[in-house]
Coordinates of C-alpha atoms in Angstrom, one line a residue:
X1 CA -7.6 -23.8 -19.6
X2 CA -7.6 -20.7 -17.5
X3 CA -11.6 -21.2 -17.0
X4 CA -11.2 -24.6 -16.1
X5 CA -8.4 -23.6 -13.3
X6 CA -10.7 -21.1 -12.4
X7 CA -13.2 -23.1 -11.4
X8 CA -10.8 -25.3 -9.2
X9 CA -9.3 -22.8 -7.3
X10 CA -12.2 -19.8 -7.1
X11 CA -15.1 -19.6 -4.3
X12 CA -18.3 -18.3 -5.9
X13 CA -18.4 -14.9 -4.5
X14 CA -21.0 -12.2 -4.1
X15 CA -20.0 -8.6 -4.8
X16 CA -22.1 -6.2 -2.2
X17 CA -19.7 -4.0 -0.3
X18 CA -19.3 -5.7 3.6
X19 CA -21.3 -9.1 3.1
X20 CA -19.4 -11.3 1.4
X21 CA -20.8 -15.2 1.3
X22 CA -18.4 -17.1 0.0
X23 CA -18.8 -20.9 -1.2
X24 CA -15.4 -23.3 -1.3
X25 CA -14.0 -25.8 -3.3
X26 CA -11.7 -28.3 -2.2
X27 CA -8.2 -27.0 -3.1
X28 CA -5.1 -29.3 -3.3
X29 CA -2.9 -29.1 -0.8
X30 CA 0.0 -29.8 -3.3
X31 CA -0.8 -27.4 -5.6
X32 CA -1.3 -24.8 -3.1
X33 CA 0.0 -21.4 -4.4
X34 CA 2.9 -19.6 -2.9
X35 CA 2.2 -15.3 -2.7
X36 CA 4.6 -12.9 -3.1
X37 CA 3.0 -9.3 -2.1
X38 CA 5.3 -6.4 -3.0
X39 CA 4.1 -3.2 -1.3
X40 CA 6.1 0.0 -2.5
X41 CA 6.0 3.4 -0.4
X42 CA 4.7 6.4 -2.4
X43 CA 5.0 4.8 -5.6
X44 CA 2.9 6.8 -7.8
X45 CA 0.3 6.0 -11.0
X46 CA 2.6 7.4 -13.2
X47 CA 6.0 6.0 -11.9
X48 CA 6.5 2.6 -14.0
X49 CA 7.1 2.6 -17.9
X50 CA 4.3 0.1 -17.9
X51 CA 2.0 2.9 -16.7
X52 CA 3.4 5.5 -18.9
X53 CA 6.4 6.8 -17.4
X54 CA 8.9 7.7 -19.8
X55 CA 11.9 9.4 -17.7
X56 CA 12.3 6.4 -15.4
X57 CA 12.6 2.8 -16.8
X58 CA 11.3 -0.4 -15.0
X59 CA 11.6 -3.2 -17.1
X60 CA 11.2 -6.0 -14.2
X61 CA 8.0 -4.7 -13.3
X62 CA 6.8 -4.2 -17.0
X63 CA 8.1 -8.0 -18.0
X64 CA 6.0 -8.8 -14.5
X65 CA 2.7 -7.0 -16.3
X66 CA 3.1 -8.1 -20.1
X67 CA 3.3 -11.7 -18.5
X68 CA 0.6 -11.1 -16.3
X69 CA -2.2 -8.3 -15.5
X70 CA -2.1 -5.0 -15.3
X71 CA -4.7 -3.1 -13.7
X72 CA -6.0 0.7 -14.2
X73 CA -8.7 1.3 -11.5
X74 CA -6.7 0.0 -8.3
X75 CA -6.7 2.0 -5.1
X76 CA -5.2 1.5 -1.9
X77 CA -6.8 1.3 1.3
X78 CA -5.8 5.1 2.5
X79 CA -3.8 7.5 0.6
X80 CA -1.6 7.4 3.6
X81 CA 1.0 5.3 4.6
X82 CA -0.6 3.4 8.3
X83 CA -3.5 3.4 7.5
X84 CA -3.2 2.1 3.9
X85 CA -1.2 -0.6 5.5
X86 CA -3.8 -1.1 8.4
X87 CA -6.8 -1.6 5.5
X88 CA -4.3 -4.0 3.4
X89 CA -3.8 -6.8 5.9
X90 CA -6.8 -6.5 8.1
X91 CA -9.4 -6.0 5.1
X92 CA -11.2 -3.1 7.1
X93 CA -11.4 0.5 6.4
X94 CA -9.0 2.1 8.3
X95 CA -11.4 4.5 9.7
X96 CA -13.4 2.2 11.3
X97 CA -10.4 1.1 12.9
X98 CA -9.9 2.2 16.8
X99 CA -13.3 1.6 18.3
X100 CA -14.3 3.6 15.4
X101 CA -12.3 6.6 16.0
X102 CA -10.0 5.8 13.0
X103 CA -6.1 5.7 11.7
X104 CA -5.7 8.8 9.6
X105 CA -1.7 9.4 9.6
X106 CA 1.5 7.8 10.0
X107 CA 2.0 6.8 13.2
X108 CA 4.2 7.9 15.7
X109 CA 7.6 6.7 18.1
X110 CA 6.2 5.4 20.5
X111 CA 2.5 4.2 19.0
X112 CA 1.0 0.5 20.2
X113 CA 0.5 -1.8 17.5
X114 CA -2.5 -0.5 15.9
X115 CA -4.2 -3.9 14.7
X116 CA -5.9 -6.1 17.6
X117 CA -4.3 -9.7 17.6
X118 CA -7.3 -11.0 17.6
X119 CA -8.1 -9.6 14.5
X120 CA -8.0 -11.5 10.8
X121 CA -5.0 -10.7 9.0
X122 CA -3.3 -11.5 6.0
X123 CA -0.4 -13.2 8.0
X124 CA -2.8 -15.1 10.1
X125 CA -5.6 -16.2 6.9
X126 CA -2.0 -18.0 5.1
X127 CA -0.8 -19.7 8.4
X128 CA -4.2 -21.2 8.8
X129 CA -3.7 -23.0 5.8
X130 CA -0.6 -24.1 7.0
X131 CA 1.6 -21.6 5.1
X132 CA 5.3 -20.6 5.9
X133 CA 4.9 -16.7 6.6
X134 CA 7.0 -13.5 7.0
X135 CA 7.0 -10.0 7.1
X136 CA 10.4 -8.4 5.4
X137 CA 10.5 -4.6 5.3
X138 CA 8.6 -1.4 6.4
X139 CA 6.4 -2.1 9.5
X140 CA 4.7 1.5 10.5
X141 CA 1.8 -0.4 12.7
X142 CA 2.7 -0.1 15.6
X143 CA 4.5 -2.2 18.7
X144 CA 3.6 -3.5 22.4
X145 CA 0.7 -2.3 24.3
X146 CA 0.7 1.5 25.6
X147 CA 4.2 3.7 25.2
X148 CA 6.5 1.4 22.9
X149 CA 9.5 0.0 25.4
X150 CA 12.6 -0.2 22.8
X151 CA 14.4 -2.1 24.9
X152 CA 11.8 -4.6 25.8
X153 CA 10.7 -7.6 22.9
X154 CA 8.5 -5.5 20.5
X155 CA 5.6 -7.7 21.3
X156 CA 3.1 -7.3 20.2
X157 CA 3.9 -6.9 16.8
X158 CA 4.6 -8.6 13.3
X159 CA 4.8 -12.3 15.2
X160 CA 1.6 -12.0 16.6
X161 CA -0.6 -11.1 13.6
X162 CA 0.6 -14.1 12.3
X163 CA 3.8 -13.7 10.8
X164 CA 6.5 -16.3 11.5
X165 CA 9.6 -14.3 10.7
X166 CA 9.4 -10.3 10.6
X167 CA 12.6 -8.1 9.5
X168 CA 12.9 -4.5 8.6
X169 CA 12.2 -0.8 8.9
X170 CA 10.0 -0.7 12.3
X171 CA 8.5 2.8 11.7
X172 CA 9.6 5.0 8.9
X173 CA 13.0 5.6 6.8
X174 CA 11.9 9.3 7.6
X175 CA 11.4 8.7 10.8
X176 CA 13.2 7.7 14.2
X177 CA 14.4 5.4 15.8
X178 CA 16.7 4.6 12.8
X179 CA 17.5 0.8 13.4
X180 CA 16.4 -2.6 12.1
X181 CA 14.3 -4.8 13.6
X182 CA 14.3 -8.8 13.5
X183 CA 11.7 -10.4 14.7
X184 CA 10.8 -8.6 18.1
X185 CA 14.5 -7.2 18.5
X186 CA 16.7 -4.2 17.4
X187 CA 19.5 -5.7 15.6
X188 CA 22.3 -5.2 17.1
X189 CA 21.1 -4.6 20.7
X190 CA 23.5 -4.1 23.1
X191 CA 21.8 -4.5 27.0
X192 CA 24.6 -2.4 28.6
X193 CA 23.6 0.1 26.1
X194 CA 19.9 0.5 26.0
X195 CA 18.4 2.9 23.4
X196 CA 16.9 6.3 24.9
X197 CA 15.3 9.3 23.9
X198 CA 17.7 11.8 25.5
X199 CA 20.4 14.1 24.8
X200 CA 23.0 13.1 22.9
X201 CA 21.5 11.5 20.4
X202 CA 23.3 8.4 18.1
X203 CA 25.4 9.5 15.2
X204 CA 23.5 7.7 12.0
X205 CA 23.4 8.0 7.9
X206 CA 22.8 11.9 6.6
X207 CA 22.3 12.6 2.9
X208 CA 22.2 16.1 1.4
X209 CA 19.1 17.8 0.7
X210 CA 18.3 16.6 -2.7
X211 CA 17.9 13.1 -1.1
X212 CA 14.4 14.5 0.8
X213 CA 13.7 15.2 4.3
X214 CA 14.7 13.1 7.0
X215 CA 14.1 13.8 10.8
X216 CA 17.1 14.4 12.7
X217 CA 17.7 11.3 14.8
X218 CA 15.7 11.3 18.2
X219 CA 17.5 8.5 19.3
X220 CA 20.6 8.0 21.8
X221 CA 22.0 4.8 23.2
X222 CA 22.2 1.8 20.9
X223 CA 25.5 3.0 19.2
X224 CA 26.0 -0.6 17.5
X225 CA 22.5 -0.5 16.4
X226 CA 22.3 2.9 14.9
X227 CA 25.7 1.7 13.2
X228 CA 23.9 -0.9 11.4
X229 CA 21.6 1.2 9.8
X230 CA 22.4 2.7 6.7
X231 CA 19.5 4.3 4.0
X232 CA 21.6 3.5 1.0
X233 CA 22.2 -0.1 1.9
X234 CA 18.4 -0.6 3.3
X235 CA 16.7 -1.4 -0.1
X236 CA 19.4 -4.8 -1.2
X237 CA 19.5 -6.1 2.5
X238 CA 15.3 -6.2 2.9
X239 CA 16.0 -7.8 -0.7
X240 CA 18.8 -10.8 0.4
X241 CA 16.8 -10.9 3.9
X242 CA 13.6 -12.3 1.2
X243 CA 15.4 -14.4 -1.0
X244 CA 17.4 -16.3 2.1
X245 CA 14.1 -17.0 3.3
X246 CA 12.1 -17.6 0.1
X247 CA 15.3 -20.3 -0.2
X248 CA 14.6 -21.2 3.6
X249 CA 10.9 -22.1 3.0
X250 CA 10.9 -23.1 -0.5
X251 CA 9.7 -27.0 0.4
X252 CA 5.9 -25.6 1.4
X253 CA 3.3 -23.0 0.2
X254 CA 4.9 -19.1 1.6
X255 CA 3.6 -16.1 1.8
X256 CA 5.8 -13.3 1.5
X257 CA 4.9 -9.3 2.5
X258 CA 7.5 -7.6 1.1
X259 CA 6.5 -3.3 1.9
X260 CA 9.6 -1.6 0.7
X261 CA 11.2 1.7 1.7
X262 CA 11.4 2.8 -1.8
X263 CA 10.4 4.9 -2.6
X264 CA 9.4 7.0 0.5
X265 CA 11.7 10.4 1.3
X266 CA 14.7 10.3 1.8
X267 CA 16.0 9.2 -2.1
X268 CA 18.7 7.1 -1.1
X269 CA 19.0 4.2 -3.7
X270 CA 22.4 2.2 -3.6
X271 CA 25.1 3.7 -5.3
X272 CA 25.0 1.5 -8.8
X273 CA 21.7 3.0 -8.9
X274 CA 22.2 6.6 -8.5
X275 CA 21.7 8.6 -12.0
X276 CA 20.2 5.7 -13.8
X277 CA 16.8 8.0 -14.5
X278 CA 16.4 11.0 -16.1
X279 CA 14.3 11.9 -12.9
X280 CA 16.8 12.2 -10.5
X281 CA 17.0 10.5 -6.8
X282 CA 13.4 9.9 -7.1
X283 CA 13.8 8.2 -10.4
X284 CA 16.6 6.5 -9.3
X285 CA 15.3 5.5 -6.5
X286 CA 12.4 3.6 -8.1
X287 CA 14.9 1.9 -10.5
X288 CA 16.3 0.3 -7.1
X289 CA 13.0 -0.6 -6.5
X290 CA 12.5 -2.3 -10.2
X291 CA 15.4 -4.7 -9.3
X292 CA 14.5 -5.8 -6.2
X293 CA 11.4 -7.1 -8.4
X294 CA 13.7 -8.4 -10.4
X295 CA 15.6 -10.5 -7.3
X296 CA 12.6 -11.8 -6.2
X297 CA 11.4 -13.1 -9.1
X298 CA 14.9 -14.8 -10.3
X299 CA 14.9 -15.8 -6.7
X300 CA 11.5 -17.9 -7.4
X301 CA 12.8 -18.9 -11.0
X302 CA 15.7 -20.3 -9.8
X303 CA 14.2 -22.5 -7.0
X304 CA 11.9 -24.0 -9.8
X305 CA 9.1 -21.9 -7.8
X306 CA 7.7 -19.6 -10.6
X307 CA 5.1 -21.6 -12.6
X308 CA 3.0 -21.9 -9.0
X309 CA 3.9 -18.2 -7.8
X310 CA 1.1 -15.1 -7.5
X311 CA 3.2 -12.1 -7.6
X312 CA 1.6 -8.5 -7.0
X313 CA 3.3 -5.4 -6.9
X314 CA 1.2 -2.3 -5.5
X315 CA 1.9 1.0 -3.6
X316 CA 0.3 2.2 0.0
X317 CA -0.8 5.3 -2.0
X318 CA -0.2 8.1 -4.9
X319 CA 3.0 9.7 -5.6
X320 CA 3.7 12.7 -2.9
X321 CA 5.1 15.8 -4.1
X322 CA 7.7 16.4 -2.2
X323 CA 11.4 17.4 -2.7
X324 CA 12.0 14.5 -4.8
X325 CA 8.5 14.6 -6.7
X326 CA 9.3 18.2 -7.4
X327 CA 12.6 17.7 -9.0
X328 CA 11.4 14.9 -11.0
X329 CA 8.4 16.9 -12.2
X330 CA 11.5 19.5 -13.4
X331 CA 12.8 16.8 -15.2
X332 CA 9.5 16.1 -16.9
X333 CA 8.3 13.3 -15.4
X334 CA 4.6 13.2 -13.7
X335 CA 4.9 11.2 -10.4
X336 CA 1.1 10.6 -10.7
X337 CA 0.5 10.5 -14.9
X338 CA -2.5 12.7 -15.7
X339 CA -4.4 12.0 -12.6
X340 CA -5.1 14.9 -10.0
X341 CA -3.5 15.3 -6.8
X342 CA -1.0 14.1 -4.9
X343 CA -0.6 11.8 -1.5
X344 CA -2.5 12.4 1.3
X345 CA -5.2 13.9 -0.3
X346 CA -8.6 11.6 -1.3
X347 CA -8.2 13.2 -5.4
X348 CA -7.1 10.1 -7.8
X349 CA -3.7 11.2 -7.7
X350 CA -3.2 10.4 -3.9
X351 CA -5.3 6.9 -4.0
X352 CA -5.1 5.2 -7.6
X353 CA -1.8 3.0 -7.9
X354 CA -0.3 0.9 -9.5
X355 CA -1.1 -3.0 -9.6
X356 CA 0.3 -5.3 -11.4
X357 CA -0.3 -9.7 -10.8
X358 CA 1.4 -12.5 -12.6
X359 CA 0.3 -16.3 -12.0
X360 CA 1.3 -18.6 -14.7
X361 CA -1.6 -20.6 -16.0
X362 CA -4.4 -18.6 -14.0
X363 CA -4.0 -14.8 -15.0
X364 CA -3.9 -14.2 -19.0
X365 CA -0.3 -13.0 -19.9
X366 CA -0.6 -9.5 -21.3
X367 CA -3.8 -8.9 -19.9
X368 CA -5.2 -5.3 -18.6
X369 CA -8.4 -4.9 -16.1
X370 CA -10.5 -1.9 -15.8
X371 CA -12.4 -3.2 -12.6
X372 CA -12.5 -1.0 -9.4
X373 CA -10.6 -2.8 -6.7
X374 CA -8.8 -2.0 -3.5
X375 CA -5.7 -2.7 -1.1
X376 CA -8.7 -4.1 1.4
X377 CA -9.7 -6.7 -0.9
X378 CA -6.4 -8.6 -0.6
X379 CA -8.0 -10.4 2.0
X380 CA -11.2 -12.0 0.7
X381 CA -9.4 -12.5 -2.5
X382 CA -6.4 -14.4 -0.5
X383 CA -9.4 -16.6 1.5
X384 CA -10.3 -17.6 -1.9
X385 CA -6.7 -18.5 -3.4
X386 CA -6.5 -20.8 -0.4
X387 CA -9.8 -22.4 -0.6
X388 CA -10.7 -21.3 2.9
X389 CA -14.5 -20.2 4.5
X390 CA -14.2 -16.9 6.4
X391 CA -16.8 -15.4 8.2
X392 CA -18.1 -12.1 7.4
X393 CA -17.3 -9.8 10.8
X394 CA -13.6 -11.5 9.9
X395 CA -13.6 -10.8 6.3
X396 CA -14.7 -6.7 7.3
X397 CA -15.0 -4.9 4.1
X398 CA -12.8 -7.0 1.7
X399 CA -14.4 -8.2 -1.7
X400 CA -13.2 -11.5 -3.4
X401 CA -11.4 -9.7 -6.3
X402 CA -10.4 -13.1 -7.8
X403 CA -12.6 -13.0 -11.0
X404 CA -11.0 -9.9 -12.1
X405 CA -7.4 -11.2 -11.8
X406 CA -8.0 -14.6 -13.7
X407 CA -11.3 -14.2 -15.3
X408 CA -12.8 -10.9 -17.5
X409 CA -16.3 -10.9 -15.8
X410 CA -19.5 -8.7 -17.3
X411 CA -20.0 -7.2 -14.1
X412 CA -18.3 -4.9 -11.8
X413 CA -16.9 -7.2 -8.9
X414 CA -16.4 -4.6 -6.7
X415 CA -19.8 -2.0 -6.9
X416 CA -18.7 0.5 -4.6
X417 CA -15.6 1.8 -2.7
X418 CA -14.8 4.3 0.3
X419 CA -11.6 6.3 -0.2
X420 CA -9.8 7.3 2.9
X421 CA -8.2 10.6 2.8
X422 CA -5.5 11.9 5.9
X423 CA -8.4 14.3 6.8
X424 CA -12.0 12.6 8.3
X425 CA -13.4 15.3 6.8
X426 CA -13.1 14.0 3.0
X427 CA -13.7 10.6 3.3
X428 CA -15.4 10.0 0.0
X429 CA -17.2 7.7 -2.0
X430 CA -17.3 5.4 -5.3
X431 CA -20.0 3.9 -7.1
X432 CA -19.0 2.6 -11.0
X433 CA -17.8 5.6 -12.7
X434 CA -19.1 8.4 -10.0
X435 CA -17.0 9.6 -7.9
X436 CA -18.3 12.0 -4.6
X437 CA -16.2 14.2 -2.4
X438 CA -18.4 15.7 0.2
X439 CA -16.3 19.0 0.8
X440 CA -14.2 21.3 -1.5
X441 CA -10.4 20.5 -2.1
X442 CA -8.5 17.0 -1.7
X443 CA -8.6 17.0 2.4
X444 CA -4.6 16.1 2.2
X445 CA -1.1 18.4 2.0
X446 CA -1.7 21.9 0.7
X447 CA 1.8 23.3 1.2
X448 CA 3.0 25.2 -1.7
X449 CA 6.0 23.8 -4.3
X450 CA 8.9 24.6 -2.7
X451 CA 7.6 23.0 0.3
X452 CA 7.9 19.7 1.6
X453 CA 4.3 19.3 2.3
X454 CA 3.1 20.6 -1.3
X455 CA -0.2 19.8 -2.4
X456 CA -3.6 20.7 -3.0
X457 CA -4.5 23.6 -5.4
X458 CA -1.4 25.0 -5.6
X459 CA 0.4 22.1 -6.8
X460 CA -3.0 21.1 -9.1
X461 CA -1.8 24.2 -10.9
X462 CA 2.1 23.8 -10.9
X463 CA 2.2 21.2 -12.4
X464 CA -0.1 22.0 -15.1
X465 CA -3.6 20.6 -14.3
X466 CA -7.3 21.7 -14.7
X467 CA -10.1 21.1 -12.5
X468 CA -12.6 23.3 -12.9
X469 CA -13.0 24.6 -9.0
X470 CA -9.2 25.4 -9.3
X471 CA -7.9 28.6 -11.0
X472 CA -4.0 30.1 -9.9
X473 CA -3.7 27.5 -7.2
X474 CA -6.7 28.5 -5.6
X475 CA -10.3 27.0 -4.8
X476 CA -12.3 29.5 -6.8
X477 CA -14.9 31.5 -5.1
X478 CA -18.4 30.0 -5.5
X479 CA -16.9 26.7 -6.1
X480 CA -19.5 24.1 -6.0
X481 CA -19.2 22.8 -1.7
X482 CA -18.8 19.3 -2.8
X483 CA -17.6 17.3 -5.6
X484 CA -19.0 15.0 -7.9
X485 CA -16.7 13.4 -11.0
X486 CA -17.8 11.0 -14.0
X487 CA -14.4 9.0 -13.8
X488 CA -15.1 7.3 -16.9
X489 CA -15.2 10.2 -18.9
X490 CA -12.5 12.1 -17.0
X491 CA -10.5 10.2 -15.2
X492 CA -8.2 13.5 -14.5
X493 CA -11.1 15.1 -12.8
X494 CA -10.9 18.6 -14.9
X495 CA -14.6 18.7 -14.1
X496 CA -16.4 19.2 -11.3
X497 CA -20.2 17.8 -12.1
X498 CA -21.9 18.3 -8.4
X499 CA -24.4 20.8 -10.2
X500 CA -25.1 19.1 -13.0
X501 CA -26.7 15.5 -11.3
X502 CA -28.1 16.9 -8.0
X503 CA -30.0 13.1 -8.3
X504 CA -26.1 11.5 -8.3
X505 CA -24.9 13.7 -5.6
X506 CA -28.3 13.1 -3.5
X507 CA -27.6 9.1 -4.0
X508 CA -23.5 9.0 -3.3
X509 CA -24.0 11.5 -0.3
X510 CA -26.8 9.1 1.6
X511 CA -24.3 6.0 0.3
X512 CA -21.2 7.2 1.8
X513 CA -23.2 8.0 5.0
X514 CA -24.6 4.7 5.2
X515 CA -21.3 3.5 4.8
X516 CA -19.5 5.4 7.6
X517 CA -22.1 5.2 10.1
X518 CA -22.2 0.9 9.9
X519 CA -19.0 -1.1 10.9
X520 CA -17.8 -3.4 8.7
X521 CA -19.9 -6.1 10.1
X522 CA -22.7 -4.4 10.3
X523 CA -22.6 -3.7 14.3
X524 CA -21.1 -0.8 16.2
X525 CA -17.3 -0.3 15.6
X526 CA -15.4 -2.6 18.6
X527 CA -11.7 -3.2 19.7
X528 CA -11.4 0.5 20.9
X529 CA -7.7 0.6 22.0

C-alpha cells in the first residue's frame, strides 16, 4: 500500500548535492496534504524519551514517532539559531547567503530581513499550490529594508516570503524588543506611544536566575505592548493562535510553520508545567513543549484532519549548555545524549537533532531511518509532496528527502552534507560515515561551566566525554590540526582519525572546498544585501 502511494505522490529524484532534476506526477488536488512543521529552539538529541532521555518525559512526541518515523542522522541547517532558520525555508546554506558573505549568528534589533523576497521559500513553494499559509511563533530573520522602523509595518517580513498570516516572537525570547508581532504589527500598538530605544526603558516579565539569561529590556515606549508580553504565557498563546487558525483554514490544503520559543533561555514554561521533570526549568520547559505537540495534533484529530496530515517535529540546532543545560546535566540528564558538543559549535552535539514525521498511510508507523538528511532539504522534499517542478537555482542545495520518510531505499539519498558552524572558520563536511573538520576544536562557545556561553573542551570534559584531542578541558598539544571521524563507528567522536586516512582527509578537504567556493546554483553567490 505504502509503495503504491509512493509512487502517486513521489517525483523521481536524483541525489547529487545542488542539482536536483526532479520528474512530477500529477497529484490530486483533493487529496493534497496538509503540513504541520514544528520547529523547536535548542532542543537537543537527547531531550525526548523517544531519543533516550530518561529525566524528562514526552509522550506526545514519542506517540508522534511510534506512529510514524523516527530519524537518527538528521541535522539542521546551522547549529545556530538564524541561520538554521535561514537554510530551513530558503533550502540554501546559510553561508552562501548575503552575496556570499554568509549568516553565522543570531541576528540583531534592528537587522533587515535576511531572506530576499524574491527568493524560493517554504511559505511561497505551498502558496503556489494554492495552499492556506502561516507563520506562528519565533521569527529571528529579520524585518524591512536597512535599520528596522518599529513603528512602521514590519514589511518586509513573514507576509512577503509567502506567508498569509504571521504571529509571534519577532526576534528572540532572549532578546529585545519584548513584544508580539501579528502580521506586520506590534500588538498592541499605541501611535501616541511609539516604541523607542531610549532611556527609560518599558517595565516587562523578569524571572530569577535559574530561569536563564535574558537581556535587560532595551525597549521604552509601547507600555501596552510590553504589557502584553509575558514569557510564561508565550508558549499556550503561539499554541491557541495555531489551532484558531488550523480551525480557520481547515476546508483547504495548510501549511503550518510552527518555530517555538521552547526551549531557548529563559526557562519559563507555564506554571502547570513547572517541576513536572526531574531536570528542572529546562526539563520542564520541554514538557510545555511536548503538549503543545500534543494540542496540535488533537487540534488536527478533532477537525477530522489527521489521516491526510504530515507532521514533523525538529530543532534549529543541538542542545546549548547553558544555565539551564547545566542544571539539568546536575540532575543527570544529557541535553545532547552521547553525542559531543554543544550549540554553536559544528561537533554532532551542536548540529544532529531530533526529527520525528508522522503521515498516516505514507510513512511506516514505528519506523526508524538512519539516512543523513538536513533542515535544507525541507524544501525539495516539500516540492515533491505537492507534485510541483522547481528549478534548480530555486531549489539551491535542498535534496528531495521523500524516499527516506515513506520508502527504506538501498542508497544514501542524501551523499554529502555541509555543516554550518557560528564560526566561518569550521564549516565542515560530510560524506556517508566520514565526517571532516578542517581546524582543531568545535568553532562555537568555549566558555567554561559556570558560564553562560559554556562549551568547547571544557564542557567536552565536564560533562564526562572523550575525544581523543581533548584531555582536562583542553586541546592537547600536538593535536592532530584538523579532524576526521568515522561516524558509523563512533558516532560520539572519542576518536580523532585525521592521521590514520591521509587519502579520506585529502578527498573531504578538496570536497568541502569545492563546495564553498560554488553557489548553490552553481554560479557566483548573488542577492548581496
Amino acid at each position: 500500500m505504502i509503495r503504491k502511494w509512493i509512487r502517486r505522490w513521489c517525483f523521481i529524484p536524483a541525489f547529487a548535492v545542488g542539482s536536483i532534476g526532479l520528474l512530477a506526477t500529477p497529484v490530486d488536488a483533493e487529496t493534497l496534504p496538509n503540513v504541520v512543521l514544528i520547529f523547536a529552539d535548542d532542543l537537543g538529541y537527547g531531550d525526548l524519551s523517544c531519543y533516550g532521555a530518561t529525566k524528562i518525559q514526552t509522550p506526545n512526541i514519542d506517540t508522534l514517532a511510534a506512529e510514524g518515523r523516527r530519524f537518527t542522522d538528521a541535522h539542521s541547517a546551522s547549529a545556530v539559531c538564524t541561520p538554521s532558520r535561514y537554510g530551513l525555508l530558503t533550502g540554501e546554506y546559510p553561508f552562501r547567503a548575503n552575496g556570499g558573505e554568509g549568516i553565522w549568528g543570531p541576528c540583531g534589533h534592528f537587522q533587515s530581513l535576511l531572506i530576499p523576497t524574491e527568493k524560493l521559500t517554504l511559505g511561497q513553494l505551498f502558496k503556489n499550490k494554492g495552499y492556506a499559509t502561516a507563520a506562528i511563533g519565533k521569527w529571528h530573520l529579520g524585518f524591512g529594508t536597512g535599520k528596522t522602523d518599529w513603528n512602521k509595518p514590519l514589511r518586509p517580513g513573514p507576509l512577503e516570503l509567502g506567508f498569509d498570516y504571521y504571529f509571534g516572537v519577532p526576534k528572540v525570547n532572549s532578546g529585545y524588543p519584548y513584544v508580539y508581532v501579528e502580521n506586520d504589527s506590534i500588538v498592541g500598538y499605541d501611535p501616541s506611544d511609539p516604541i523607542t530605544f531610549e532611556k527609560p526603558f518599558s517595565e516587562t516579565t523578569t524571572y530569577p536566575e535559574a530561569a536563564g539569561k535574558k537581556t535587560a529590556n532595551g525597549a521604552g515606549g509601547a507600555k501596552k505592548a510590553h504589557a502584553i508580553y509575558d514569557d510564561e504565557k508565550t508558549g499556550m498563546l503561539l499554541t491557541e493562535k495555531a489551532v484558531e487558525w488550523i480551525e480557520e483554514n481547515k476546508e483547504k490544503p495548510f501549511f503550518l510553520y510552527f518555530p517555538t520559543t521552547n526551549i531557548h533561555h529563559p526557562f519559563t514554561p507555564a506554571p502547570q508545567f513547572k517541576a513536572s521533570s526531574q531536570a528542572g526549568l529546562y526539563g520542564d520547559f520541554i514538557h510545555e513543549f511536548d503538549w503543545m505537540v500534543g494540542e496540535l495534533v488533537k487540534c488536527l484529530e478533532k477537525n477530522g484532519l489527521a489521516e491526510n496530515s504530515l507532521i514533523i517535529v525538529t530543532s534549529d540546532n543541538g542542545g546549548m549548555f547553558n544555565r539551564g543545560g547545566q542544571d539539568a546535566f546536575k540532575a543527570g540528564h544529557r541535553i545532547n545524549g552521547d553525542l559531543l558538543g554543544f550549540k554553536f559549535g559544528v561537533w554532532e552535539g551542536g548540529q544532529r537533532v531530533p526529527f520525528v514525521a508522522k503521515w498516516p498511510g505514507m510513512i511506516e508507523p514505528g519506523s526508524v531511518s538512519d539516512q543523513l538528511i538536513s533542515g535544507i532539504d525541507m524544501l525539495a522534499t516539500f516540492a515533491a509532496v505537492t507534485g510541483q517542478e522547481i528549478e534548480k537555482d530555486q531549489l539551491a542545495d535542498s535534496i528531495n528527502v521523500l524516499p527516506a520518510l515513506t520508502g527504506d531505499p538501498e542508497g544514501a539519498v542524501r551523499e554529502s552534507l555541509v555543516l554550518v558552524p557560528r564560526q566561518a572558520s569550521h564549516v565542515s563536511i560530510r560524506k556517508g560515515k566520514w565526517m571532516y573538520i578542517p581546524k582543531q576544536g568545535a568553532g562555537g562557545f568555549n566558555g567554561k561551566p559556570g558560564s553562560h556561553g559554556a562549551g568547547g573542551p571544557a564542557c567536552v570534559s565536564h560533562v564526562g566525554s572523550e575525544n581523543s584531542d581533548i584531555e582536562n578541558g583542553k586541546i592537547k598539544k600536538g593535536a592532530p590540526p584538523a579532524q576526521l571521524y568515522d561516524l558509523e563507528a563512533d558516532v560520539s567522536q572519542t576518536k580523532n582519525l585525521y592521521h590514520q586516512y591521509p587519502e579520506v582527509v585529502k578527498e573531504m578537504k578538496a570536497l568541502l572546498a569545492e563546495s564553498r567556493s560554488s553557489s548553490s546554483s552553481g554560479k557566483k553567490a548573488k542577492n548581496k544585501q
